[in-house]
């Protein structure tokens, strides 16, 4: 096995395919290796190909503490998680010389092999999926279908049987009764909450469970979500109801505990934003109610139930959630995987690339060097997504002509576009002013009567800057916070 110069680790394991590089043949006739010792590489003295380079940071994790000395001028055995390793100098096969040889790394004149060393030592740009992530991908490929309208119908990827879940009805009931008291104290919040639930029911995303009532004992195979509302600054949905899939049942396990999370299938935020700023003409949009555009298999909907009623005088009712649900562990993977998989239907390479690489969750940011090309890409993305009932809305662009072309192409263009180029719109957490094509940052600093270390940290945390554009400004505040930390100031002590 080839290692850094700071490590002298010899051995090979067939499990991880780690090999040692040697260019001599040692004499092992006088090396008494105990019979009960299992070497990590029984044929460590035979030259073989190098598969990976193991750095010192891994070496210290692999190496154990036990050692066995084999005698004077002989190597020693060192325990490791790979098996016992032969370490130290080894006499040469030629007994006419007193020289001994030690090798931890060799190079060849072959440039191809040297290049391969560098490639193996570098961090791979491709994420290596875990067994659970591979199982989640397999579950999606084998169990996902499209209904007659083109909608995706997914199966929730579970790593454990729902049988391990205990009862959750009473827990969800207590949480709902507490929510009901809050709604009674805040009429405005109550109106928004009820409007959201009514829309959920009207769109068929939630349906009353006729086979279960508040008086019946819920099945152990059922799960009832506690739920609460979150106010947002969105121009379309001021309140979103979020379902708590992490709430524990009587067995101690939650619904999220038995789900597979799945791998990340979209590009990272930094890459998308950098590409977005490289194009001459750009557009942004988002998918309307993306999670709720995806149906869950009917056989699993008993695992997605809530308790609700519109009037405290009415009996409690239970409802099944028919779509992918906010607050569940697998929801982000299922939604983004459905979206990305639509790229396989595209004949146009540009449209396919846009769906695969220009979406971050439900936000679409793309661009091109010509208006005509970007219009074609946008129309292709709209058509492809509409086949699965994904509706792109809230279009923005630094080119008004492009927006008009998209408006003509969309079947339902109501509230589809935002033609106001003077006020900034929010794009992946940043503010983008389309008229000037500039990214802006909004920081609301309220000076409290008592300035504390907690206040300063709160202001720093408000700034979302994935591109690091305002780093030189933020670092000043971080230096102040660092000094306060060194002075051991308390979090809520007043600063002077």
Short mmCIF file of C-alpha atoms in Angstrom, two decimals:
data_model
loop_
_atom_site.label_atom_id
_atom_site.label_comp_id
_atom_site.label_asym_id
_atom_site.label_seq_id
_atom_site.Cartn_x
_atom_site.Cartn_y
_atom_site.Cartn_z
CA UNK A 1 0.00 0.00 0.00
CA UNK A 2 1.39 3.39 -0.96
CA UNK A 3 1.23 6.01 1.78
CA UNK A 4 2.36 9.56 2.47
CA UNK A 5 5.98 10.01 3.49
CA UNK A 6 4.77 10.64 7.05
CA UNK A 7 3.37 7.10 7.24
CA UNK A 8 5.13 3.75 6.95
CA UNK A 9 2.23 1.37 6.55
CA UNK A 10 2.66 -1.89 4.68
CA UNK A 11 -0.18 -4.22 3.84
CA UNK A 12 -3.07 -4.89 1.54
CA UNK A 13 -6.68 -5.71 2.22
CA UNK A 14 -8.84 -7.36 -0.42
CA UNK A 15 -11.91 -5.78 1.10
CA UNK A 16 -10.81 -2.22 0.43
CA UNK A 17 -8.33 -3.01 -2.37
CA UNK A 18 -5.40 -1.19 -0.79
CA UNK A 19 -2.03 -2.26 -2.13
CA UNK A 20 1.63 -1.89 -1.19
CA UNK A 21 4.22 -0.81 -3.76
CA UNK A 22 7.62 -2.55 -3.59
CA UNK A 23 10.48 -2.96 -6.03
CA UNK A 24 12.55 -5.57 -4.18
CA UNK A 25 12.01 -9.16 -3.18
CA UNK A 26 12.70 -9.57 0.53
CA UNK A 27 14.10 -12.64 2.24
CA UNK A 28 11.43 -14.03 4.57
CA UNK A 29 13.14 -17.31 5.45
CA UNK A 30 14.41 -15.99 8.81
CA UNK A 31 11.32 -14.01 9.76
CA UNK A 32 9.31 -16.07 12.29
CA UNK A 33 5.74 -14.90 11.74
CA UNK A 34 3.47 -16.58 14.36
CA UNK A 35 1.03 -19.10 12.95
CA UNK A 36 -1.98 -17.57 14.69
CA UNK A 37 -1.37 -14.14 13.15
CA UNK A 38 -3.58 -13.10 10.22
CA UNK A 39 -1.77 -10.65 7.99
CA UNK A 40 -3.68 -7.92 6.22
CA UNK A 41 -1.71 -8.93 3.12
CA UNK A 42 -0.21 -12.44 3.27
CA UNK A 43 1.69 -11.77 0.01
CA UNK A 44 2.88 -8.27 0.89
CA UNK A 45 6.33 -9.01 -0.53
CA UNK A 46 4.99 -9.53 -4.08
CA UNK A 47 4.91 -6.44 -6.32
CA UNK A 48 1.39 -5.41 -7.31
CA UNK A 49 -0.52 -2.48 -8.75
CA UNK A 50 -1.35 0.56 -6.61
CA UNK A 51 -5.05 1.33 -6.41
CA UNK A 52 -5.17 4.23 -3.96
CA UNK A 53 -2.84 6.38 -1.92
CA UNK A 54 -3.56 6.37 1.80
CA UNK A 55 -2.77 9.62 3.61
CA UNK A 56 -1.53 10.05 7.17
CA UNK A 57 -4.97 11.13 8.40
CA UNK A 58 -6.32 7.65 7.55
CA UNK A 59 -3.16 5.86 8.70
CA UNK A 60 -3.60 6.84 12.35
CA UNK A 61 -7.22 5.67 12.35
CA UNK A 62 -6.24 2.30 10.85
CA UNK A 63 -3.24 1.59 13.08
CA UNK A 64 -3.78 -0.17 16.42
CA UNK A 65 -1.62 -0.20 19.55
CA UNK A 66 -0.50 -3.85 19.76
CA UNK A 67 2.86 -4.82 18.29
CA UNK A 68 5.03 -7.96 18.05
CA UNK A 69 8.81 -7.76 17.61
CA UNK A 70 10.22 -10.54 15.41
CA UNK A 71 13.85 -10.14 16.43
CA UNK A 72 16.93 -7.99 15.90
CA UNK A 73 17.26 -6.49 12.41
CA UNK A 74 13.87 -7.96 11.58
CA UNK A 75 10.57 -6.24 10.96
CA UNK A 76 7.82 -6.08 13.53
CA UNK A 77 4.12 -6.79 13.35
CA UNK A 78 1.63 -4.00 14.06
CA UNK A 79 -2.05 -4.50 14.72
CA UNK A 80 -4.51 -2.61 12.50
CA UNK A 81 -8.18 -2.65 11.59
CA UNK A 82 -7.15 -4.33 8.33
CA UNK A 83 -5.25 -7.16 10.03
CA UNK A 84 -1.63 -7.44 11.17
CA UNK A 85 0.87 -5.37 9.19
CA UNK A 86 4.54 -6.10 8.54
CA UNK A 87 6.53 -2.94 9.28
CA UNK A 88 10.19 -2.01 9.29
CA UNK A 89 13.29 -3.06 7.38
CA UNK A 90 13.54 -6.44 5.65
CA UNK A 91 16.85 -8.17 4.68
CA UNK A 92 17.47 -8.40 0.96
CA UNK A 93 17.42 -11.74 -0.82
CA UNK A 94 21.09 -11.29 -1.66
CA UNK A 95 22.89 -12.51 1.51
CA UNK A 96 26.26 -11.27 0.26
CA UNK A 97 25.40 -7.77 1.34
CA UNK A 98 24.67 -6.37 4.76
CA UNK A 99 22.36 -3.74 3.35
CA UNK A 100 18.69 -3.77 4.22
CA UNK A 101 15.92 -2.12 2.24
CA UNK A 102 12.84 -0.21 3.24
CA UNK A 103 10.18 0.97 0.87
CA UNK A 104 6.99 2.88 1.52
CA UNK A 105 6.49 4.46 -1.90
CA UNK A 106 8.00 4.16 -5.36
CA UNK A 107 7.64 6.01 -8.63
CA UNK A 108 8.18 4.91 -12.20
CA UNK A 109 9.31 6.74 -15.28
CA UNK A 110 5.96 5.92 -16.81
CA UNK A 111 4.05 9.21 -16.90
CA UNK A 112 0.74 7.37 -17.10
CA UNK A 113 1.27 5.70 -13.73
CA UNK A 114 2.38 8.96 -12.14
CA UNK A 115 -0.72 10.71 -13.44
CA UNK A 116 -2.82 7.92 -12.01
CA UNK A 117 -1.30 8.49 -8.57
CA UNK A 118 -2.48 12.09 -8.60
CA UNK A 119 -5.95 11.13 -9.81
CA UNK A 120 -6.37 8.56 -7.06
CA UNK A 121 -5.14 10.93 -4.37
CA UNK A 122 -7.59 13.69 -5.35
CA UNK A 123 -11.10 14.06 -3.97
CA UNK A 124 -13.66 12.65 -6.36
CA UNK A 125 -16.20 15.14 -7.68
CA UNK A 126 -18.81 12.38 -7.75
CA UNK A 127 -20.56 11.53 -4.51
CA UNK A 128 -20.19 7.88 -3.55
CA UNK A 129 -23.63 6.75 -2.44
CA UNK A 130 -24.10 4.81 0.79
CA UNK A 131 -25.92 1.48 0.85
CA UNK A 132 -29.06 3.22 2.09
CA UNK A 133 -28.89 5.79 -0.69
CA UNK A 134 -28.44 3.03 -3.26
CA UNK A 135 -31.43 1.20 -1.81
CA UNK A 136 -33.46 4.40 -1.98
CA UNK A 137 -32.56 4.89 -5.65
CA UNK A 138 -33.47 1.29 -6.38
CA UNK A 139 -36.82 1.69 -4.62
CA UNK A 140 -37.62 4.77 -6.69
CA UNK A 141 -36.76 3.09 -10.00
CA UNK A 142 -38.75 -0.06 -9.22
CA UNK A 143 -41.83 1.44 -7.56
CA UNK A 144 -42.46 4.85 -9.15
CA UNK A 145 -45.17 5.05 -11.80
CA UNK A 146 -47.11 7.75 -13.70
CA UNK A 147 -50.89 7.87 -13.59
CA UNK A 148 -53.17 8.50 -16.57
CA UNK A 149 -52.72 12.27 -16.16
CA UNK A 150 -48.94 11.98 -16.13
CA UNK A 151 -48.52 12.62 -12.39
CA UNK A 152 -45.84 10.76 -10.52
CA UNK A 153 -47.09 8.20 -8.00
CA UNK A 154 -44.29 7.32 -5.57
CA UNK A 155 -43.75 4.74 -2.86
CA UNK A 156 -42.29 6.09 0.37
CA UNK A 157 -38.85 4.45 0.78
CA UNK A 158 -38.88 2.73 4.18
CA UNK A 159 -35.87 1.10 5.82
CA UNK A 160 -37.98 -0.49 8.55
CA UNK A 161 -41.46 -1.93 8.63
CA UNK A 162 -44.26 0.39 9.86
CA UNK A 163 -44.92 -2.33 12.45
CA UNK A 164 -42.17 -0.77 14.61
CA UNK A 165 -44.24 2.41 15.02
CA UNK A 166 -46.31 2.69 18.17
CA UNK A 167 -49.47 4.71 18.70
CA UNK A 168 -49.44 8.36 17.64
CA UNK A 169 -53.12 9.36 17.75
CA UNK A 170 -53.17 10.68 21.33
CA UNK A 171 -49.92 12.62 20.82
CA UNK A 172 -51.28 14.23 17.65
CA UNK A 173 -54.58 14.97 19.40
CA UNK A 174 -52.86 16.81 22.27
CA UNK A 175 -50.82 18.87 19.82
CA UNK A 176 -53.93 19.76 17.79
CA UNK A 177 -55.90 20.87 20.84
CA UNK A 178 -52.99 23.15 21.78
CA UNK A 179 -52.96 24.51 18.22
CA UNK A 180 -56.72 25.09 18.40
CA UNK A 181 -56.23 27.33 21.45
CA UNK A 182 -53.66 29.38 19.59
CA UNK A 183 -55.97 29.77 16.60
CA UNK A 184 -58.70 31.04 18.92
CA UNK A 185 -56.32 33.74 20.24
CA UNK A 186 -55.21 34.89 16.78
CA UNK A 187 -58.12 35.31 14.31
CA UNK A 188 -55.87 36.43 11.43
CA UNK A 189 -53.63 33.39 11.83
CA UNK A 190 -56.73 31.19 12.11
CA UNK A 191 -58.10 32.52 8.81
CA UNK A 192 -54.87 31.77 6.97
CA UNK A 193 -54.66 28.31 8.53
CA UNK A 194 -58.21 27.38 7.60
CA UNK A 195 -57.76 28.73 4.06
CA UNK A 196 -54.69 26.53 3.63
CA UNK A 197 -56.48 23.40 4.85
CA UNK A 198 -59.55 24.11 2.69
CA UNK A 199 -57.32 24.46 -0.36
CA UNK A 200 -55.62 21.18 0.55
CA UNK A 201 -58.99 19.46 0.60
CA UNK A 202 -60.39 21.20 -2.53
CA UNK A 203 -57.34 20.22 -4.61
CA UNK A 204 -57.64 16.59 -3.52
CA UNK A 205 -54.30 16.68 -1.72
CA UNK A 206 -56.05 15.61 1.48
CA UNK A 207 -59.21 13.56 2.00
CA UNK A 208 -61.28 12.65 5.05
CA UNK A 209 -60.66 9.18 6.39
CA UNK A 210 -64.15 7.66 6.51
CA UNK A 211 -62.96 4.39 8.05
CA UNK A 212 -61.49 5.99 11.17
CA UNK A 213 -62.88 8.38 13.73
CA UNK A 214 -61.68 9.99 16.92
CA UNK A 215 -63.37 7.27 18.98
CA UNK A 216 -61.82 4.31 17.21
CA UNK A 217 -58.47 2.90 18.21
CA UNK A 218 -55.96 3.74 15.50
CA UNK A 219 -53.97 0.98 13.89
CA UNK A 220 -50.31 0.52 14.77
CA UNK A 221 -49.61 0.79 11.04
CA UNK A 222 -50.98 4.32 11.00
CA UNK A 223 -49.14 7.52 11.82
CA UNK A 224 -50.76 10.81 12.76
CA UNK A 225 -48.81 14.01 12.13
CA UNK A 226 -48.87 16.88 14.58
CA UNK A 227 -48.99 20.05 12.49
CA UNK A 228 -48.41 23.77 12.83
CA UNK A 229 -48.31 26.85 10.62
CA UNK A 230 -45.34 28.92 9.47
CA UNK A 231 -45.81 32.49 8.25
CA UNK A 232 -43.80 33.37 5.16
CA UNK A 233 -42.90 36.44 3.15
CA UNK A 234 -44.02 34.71 -0.06
CA UNK A 235 -46.24 36.65 -2.47
CA UNK A 236 -48.34 33.55 -3.19
CA UNK A 237 -48.65 31.61 0.08
CA UNK A 238 -48.47 33.63 3.29
CA UNK A 239 -48.84 30.60 5.53
CA UNK A 240 -47.70 27.02 5.07
CA UNK A 241 -48.82 24.15 7.26
CA UNK A 242 -45.90 21.90 8.16
CA UNK A 243 -46.32 18.32 9.37
CA UNK A 244 -44.04 16.94 12.09
CA UNK A 245 -42.81 13.58 10.88
CA UNK A 246 -40.19 13.49 13.66
CA UNK A 247 -42.74 13.27 16.48
CA UNK A 248 -42.16 10.07 18.47
CA UNK A 249 -44.80 7.38 18.81
CA UNK A 250 -45.34 5.27 21.94
CA UNK A 251 -42.60 2.88 20.74
CA UNK A 252 -40.07 5.71 20.74
CA UNK A 253 -39.75 5.70 16.96
CA UNK A 254 -41.07 8.38 14.65
CA UNK A 255 -42.26 8.13 11.06
CA UNK A 256 -39.06 9.84 9.89
CA UNK A 257 -36.97 7.25 11.76
CA UNK A 258 -38.11 4.47 9.43
CA UNK A 259 -37.62 6.41 6.17
CA UNK A 260 -34.63 6.46 3.85
CA UNK A 261 -33.49 10.03 3.20
CA UNK A 262 -32.05 9.41 -0.25
CA UNK A 263 -29.08 11.01 -2.04
CA UNK A 264 -28.84 14.56 -3.35
CA UNK A 265 -29.73 14.48 -7.04
CA UNK A 266 -29.39 18.17 -7.95
CA UNK A 267 -26.38 20.44 -8.33
CA UNK A 268 -25.19 22.41 -5.33
CA UNK A 269 -26.36 25.98 -4.76
CA UNK A 270 -22.97 27.57 -5.47
CA UNK A 271 -22.63 25.95 -8.91
CA UNK A 272 -26.12 27.02 -9.95
CA UNK A 273 -25.61 30.63 -8.86
CA UNK A 274 -22.21 30.88 -10.55
CA UNK A 275 -23.65 29.64 -13.85
CA UNK A 276 -26.59 31.99 -13.43
CA UNK A 277 -24.24 34.99 -13.30
CA UNK A 278 -22.22 33.85 -16.33
CA UNK A 279 -25.06 34.09 -18.87
CA UNK A 280 -25.99 37.25 -20.76
CA UNK A 281 -29.73 36.51 -20.64
CA UNK A 282 -31.25 34.71 -17.65
CA UNK A 283 -34.61 33.57 -16.30
CA UNK A 284 -35.87 32.38 -12.95
CA UNK A 285 -39.04 30.57 -11.96
CA UNK A 286 -40.32 28.05 -9.46
CA UNK A 287 -42.55 24.99 -9.48
CA UNK A 288 -45.97 25.60 -7.97
CA UNK A 289 -46.66 23.26 -5.02
CA UNK A 290 -44.03 20.80 -6.23
CA UNK A 291 -44.36 18.34 -3.31
CA UNK A 292 -48.12 18.27 -3.61
CA UNK A 293 -47.96 17.61 -7.36
CA UNK A 294 -46.66 14.10 -6.53
CA UNK A 295 -49.07 11.41 -5.30
CA UNK A 296 -48.24 8.76 -2.69
CA UNK A 297 -49.30 5.16 -3.20
CA UNK A 298 -52.81 4.71 -1.64
CA UNK A 299 -51.56 1.74 0.43
CA UNK A 300 -49.18 4.05 2.34
CA UNK A 301 -51.52 6.98 2.95
CA UNK A 302 -52.53 5.64 6.36
CA UNK A 303 -48.98 6.60 7.40
CA UNK A 304 -49.80 10.21 6.53
CA UNK A 305 -52.82 11.22 8.62
CA UNK A 306 -53.73 14.35 10.57
CA UNK A 307 -56.41 15.36 13.05
CA UNK A 308 -58.45 18.47 12.24
CA UNK A 309 -61.78 20.22 12.55
CA UNK A 310 -62.96 23.68 11.52
CA UNK A 311 -65.14 24.27 14.60
CA UNK A 312 -64.32 23.31 18.21
CA UNK A 313 -67.91 22.14 18.67
CA UNK A 314 -67.51 19.52 15.92
CA UNK A 315 -66.08 16.06 16.57
CA UNK A 316 -62.44 15.52 15.67
CA UNK A 317 -61.90 14.18 12.16
CA UNK A 318 -58.94 12.36 10.63
CA UNK A 319 -57.65 13.07 7.15
CA UNK A 320 -55.22 11.22 4.91
CA UNK A 321 -52.59 13.21 3.04
CA UNK A 322 -52.51 11.94 -0.54
CA UNK A 323 -49.33 13.64 -1.72
CA UNK A 324 -45.67 13.96 -0.76
CA UNK A 325 -45.69 15.84 2.53
CA UNK A 326 -43.58 18.64 3.99
CA UNK A 327 -41.79 17.51 7.14
CA UNK A 328 -41.11 13.93 6.09
CA UNK A 329 -37.51 12.79 5.73
CA UNK A 330 -37.85 11.40 2.21
CA UNK A 331 -39.92 14.28 0.75
CA UNK A 332 -37.00 16.38 -0.64
CA UNK A 333 -35.48 13.35 -2.36
CA UNK A 334 -38.77 12.13 -3.88
CA UNK A 335 -39.69 15.57 -5.20
CA UNK A 336 -36.32 16.41 -6.72
CA UNK A 337 -35.86 12.89 -8.09
CA UNK A 338 -39.20 13.07 -9.91
CA UNK A 339 -38.26 16.45 -11.34
CA UNK A 340 -34.79 15.42 -12.49
CA UNK A 341 -36.03 12.15 -13.98
CA UNK A 342 -38.16 14.15 -16.44
CA UNK A 343 -34.93 15.05 -18.22
CA UNK A 344 -34.85 11.52 -19.64
CA UNK A 345 -37.89 12.37 -21.76
CA UNK A 346 -36.18 15.31 -23.49
CA UNK A 347 -34.86 15.06 -27.02
CA UNK A 348 -33.37 18.56 -26.91
CA UNK A 349 -29.99 18.34 -25.17
CA UNK A 350 -30.27 21.94 -23.93
CA UNK A 351 -33.62 21.30 -22.25
CA UNK A 352 -32.35 18.07 -20.76
CA UNK A 353 -29.30 19.82 -19.33
CA UNK A 354 -31.44 22.62 -17.91
CA UNK A 355 -33.72 20.20 -16.03
CA UNK A 356 -30.76 18.22 -14.72
CA UNK A 357 -28.54 21.11 -13.65
CA UNK A 358 -30.52 24.37 -13.37
CA UNK A 359 -33.00 23.43 -10.65
CA UNK A 360 -32.37 23.85 -6.94
CA UNK A 361 -35.27 22.04 -5.23
CA UNK A 362 -38.22 23.82 -6.94
CA UNK A 363 -36.37 26.95 -8.10
CA UNK A 364 -35.32 27.20 -11.74
CA UNK A 365 -32.41 29.46 -12.74
CA UNK A 366 -31.13 29.20 -16.28
CA UNK A 367 -29.65 31.32 -19.01
CA UNK A 368 -28.07 31.58 -22.44
CA UNK A 369 -26.09 33.96 -24.60
CA UNK A 370 -29.03 34.64 -26.93
CA UNK A 371 -32.69 35.43 -26.36
CA UNK A 372 -33.83 32.92 -29.00
CA UNK A 373 -31.92 30.06 -27.40
CA UNK A 374 -33.19 30.84 -23.91
CA UNK A 375 -36.80 31.10 -25.14
CA UNK A 376 -36.52 27.63 -26.71
CA UNK A 377 -34.98 26.19 -23.54
CA UNK A 378 -37.66 27.76 -21.34
CA UNK A 379 -40.50 26.55 -23.57
CA UNK A 380 -39.02 23.05 -23.59
CA UNK A 381 -38.74 23.00 -19.80
CA UNK A 382 -42.32 24.25 -19.42
CA UNK A 383 -43.69 21.58 -21.79
CA UNK A 384 -41.71 18.76 -20.18
CA UNK A 385 -42.74 19.70 -16.64
CA UNK A 386 -46.38 20.17 -17.59
CA UNK A 387 -46.46 16.52 -18.69
CA UNK A 388 -46.10 15.62 -14.99
CA UNK A 389 -48.43 18.42 -13.80
CA UNK A 390 -45.51 20.53 -12.57
CA UNK A 391 -46.47 24.14 -13.21
CA UNK A 392 -43.72 26.77 -13.49
CA UNK A 393 -44.76 30.20 -12.26
CA UNK A 394 -43.40 33.56 -11.08
CA UNK A 395 -41.12 33.96 -14.09
CA UNK A 396 -38.47 36.67 -13.92
CA UNK A 397 -35.87 37.73 -16.46
CA UNK A 398 -33.45 40.52 -17.29
CA UNK A 399 -35.04 40.53 -20.77
CA UNK A 400 -38.74 41.62 -20.98
CA UNK A 401 -39.13 40.23 -24.52
CA UNK A 402 -38.28 36.78 -23.23
CA UNK A 403 -41.02 36.96 -20.61
CA UNK A 404 -43.63 37.84 -23.23
CA UNK A 405 -42.63 34.82 -25.31
CA UNK A 406 -43.04 32.53 -22.31
CA UNK A 407 -46.44 34.09 -21.54
CA UNK A 408 -47.65 33.24 -25.03
CA UNK A 409 -46.49 29.63 -24.67
CA UNK A 410 -48.03 28.84 -21.27
CA UNK A 411 -51.54 27.38 -21.21
CA UNK A 412 -52.40 28.99 -17.88
CA UNK A 413 -50.56 32.28 -17.62
CA UNK A 414 -52.48 33.72 -14.67
CA UNK A 415 -49.98 34.91 -12.06
CA UNK A 416 -47.27 33.24 -14.10
CA UNK A 417 -45.08 36.27 -14.66
CA UNK A 418 -43.75 39.16 -12.68
CA UNK A 419 -43.12 42.04 -15.07
CA UNK A 420 -42.04 44.53 -12.38
CA UNK A 421 -38.34 45.08 -13.06
CA UNK A 422 -37.89 47.84 -10.48
CA UNK A 423 -38.50 45.93 -7.26
CA UNK A 424 -36.14 43.07 -6.39
CA UNK A 425 -37.41 39.51 -6.33
CA UNK A 426 -36.07 36.70 -4.17
CA UNK A 427 -33.98 34.09 -5.94
CA UNK A 428 -32.47 31.20 -3.95
CA UNK A 429 -32.31 33.35 -0.85
CA UNK A 430 -30.80 36.34 -2.66
CA UNK A 431 -32.52 39.47 -3.93
CA UNK A 432 -32.28 39.97 -7.68
CA UNK A 433 -33.24 43.23 -9.38
CA UNK A 434 -34.04 42.21 -12.92
CA UNK A 435 -33.98 45.73 -14.41
CA UNK A 436 -30.32 46.27 -13.53
CA UNK A 437 -29.48 42.55 -13.26
CA UNK A 438 -27.90 43.00 -9.83
CA UNK A 439 -27.89 40.84 -6.72
CA UNK A 440 -28.88 42.72 -3.56
CA UNK A 441 -28.70 41.98 0.15
CA UNK A 442 -31.38 43.04 2.62
CA UNK A 443 -30.34 43.33 6.26
CA UNK A 444 -32.78 44.57 8.86
CA UNK A 445 -30.68 45.85 11.75
CA UNK A 446 -32.76 46.96 14.70
CA UNK A 447 -30.74 48.66 17.42
CA UNK A 448 -31.96 47.29 20.77
CA UNK A 449 -31.77 49.20 24.01
CA UNK A 450 -29.30 46.64 25.29
CA UNK A 451 -26.60 45.43 22.86
CA UNK A 452 -25.29 41.95 23.67
CA UNK A 453 -23.16 39.28 22.09
CA UNK A 454 -26.37 37.46 21.20
CA UNK A 455 -27.62 40.52 19.26
CA UNK A 456 -24.39 40.71 17.24
CA UNK A 457 -24.53 37.02 16.34
CA UNK A 458 -28.18 37.44 15.31
CA UNK A 459 -27.28 40.24 12.87
CA UNK A 460 -24.41 38.23 11.36
CA UNK A 461 -26.69 35.22 10.89
CA UNK A 462 -29.23 37.27 8.92
CA UNK A 463 -26.90 37.60 5.96
CA UNK A 464 -27.25 34.74 3.48
CA UNK A 465 -24.29 34.97 1.13
CA UNK A 466 -23.52 31.65 -0.63
CA UNK A 467 -21.24 33.40 -3.16
CA UNK A 468 -19.24 35.22 -0.50
CA UNK A 469 -19.85 38.60 -2.13
CA UNK A 470 -20.17 40.53 1.12
CA UNK A 471 -17.57 38.54 3.01
CA UNK A 472 -15.26 41.56 3.56
CA UNK A 473 -18.13 43.33 5.33
CA UNK A 474 -19.25 40.38 7.43
CA UNK A 475 -15.72 39.59 8.59
CA UNK A 476 -15.60 42.89 10.52
CA UNK A 477 -18.57 41.81 12.60
CA UNK A 478 -17.06 38.35 13.04
CA UNK A 479 -13.84 39.88 14.36
CA UNK A 480 -15.85 41.81 16.94
CA UNK A 481 -17.63 38.62 17.95
CA UNK A 482 -14.30 36.81 18.22
CA UNK A 483 -12.90 39.48 20.53
CA UNK A 484 -15.98 39.26 22.72
CA UNK A 485 -15.48 35.52 22.91
CA UNK A 486 -11.83 35.94 23.96
CA UNK A 487 -12.94 38.40 26.64
CA UNK A 488 -15.37 35.71 27.86
CA UNK A 489 -18.38 38.02 27.68
CA UNK A 490 -21.69 36.43 28.59
CA UNK A 491 -24.33 36.06 25.88
CA UNK A 492 -26.77 38.49 27.46
CA UNK A 493 -24.35 40.89 29.18
CA UNK A 494 -24.64 44.47 27.99
CA UNK A 495 -21.73 45.67 25.89
CA UNK A 496 -20.22 49.14 26.21
#
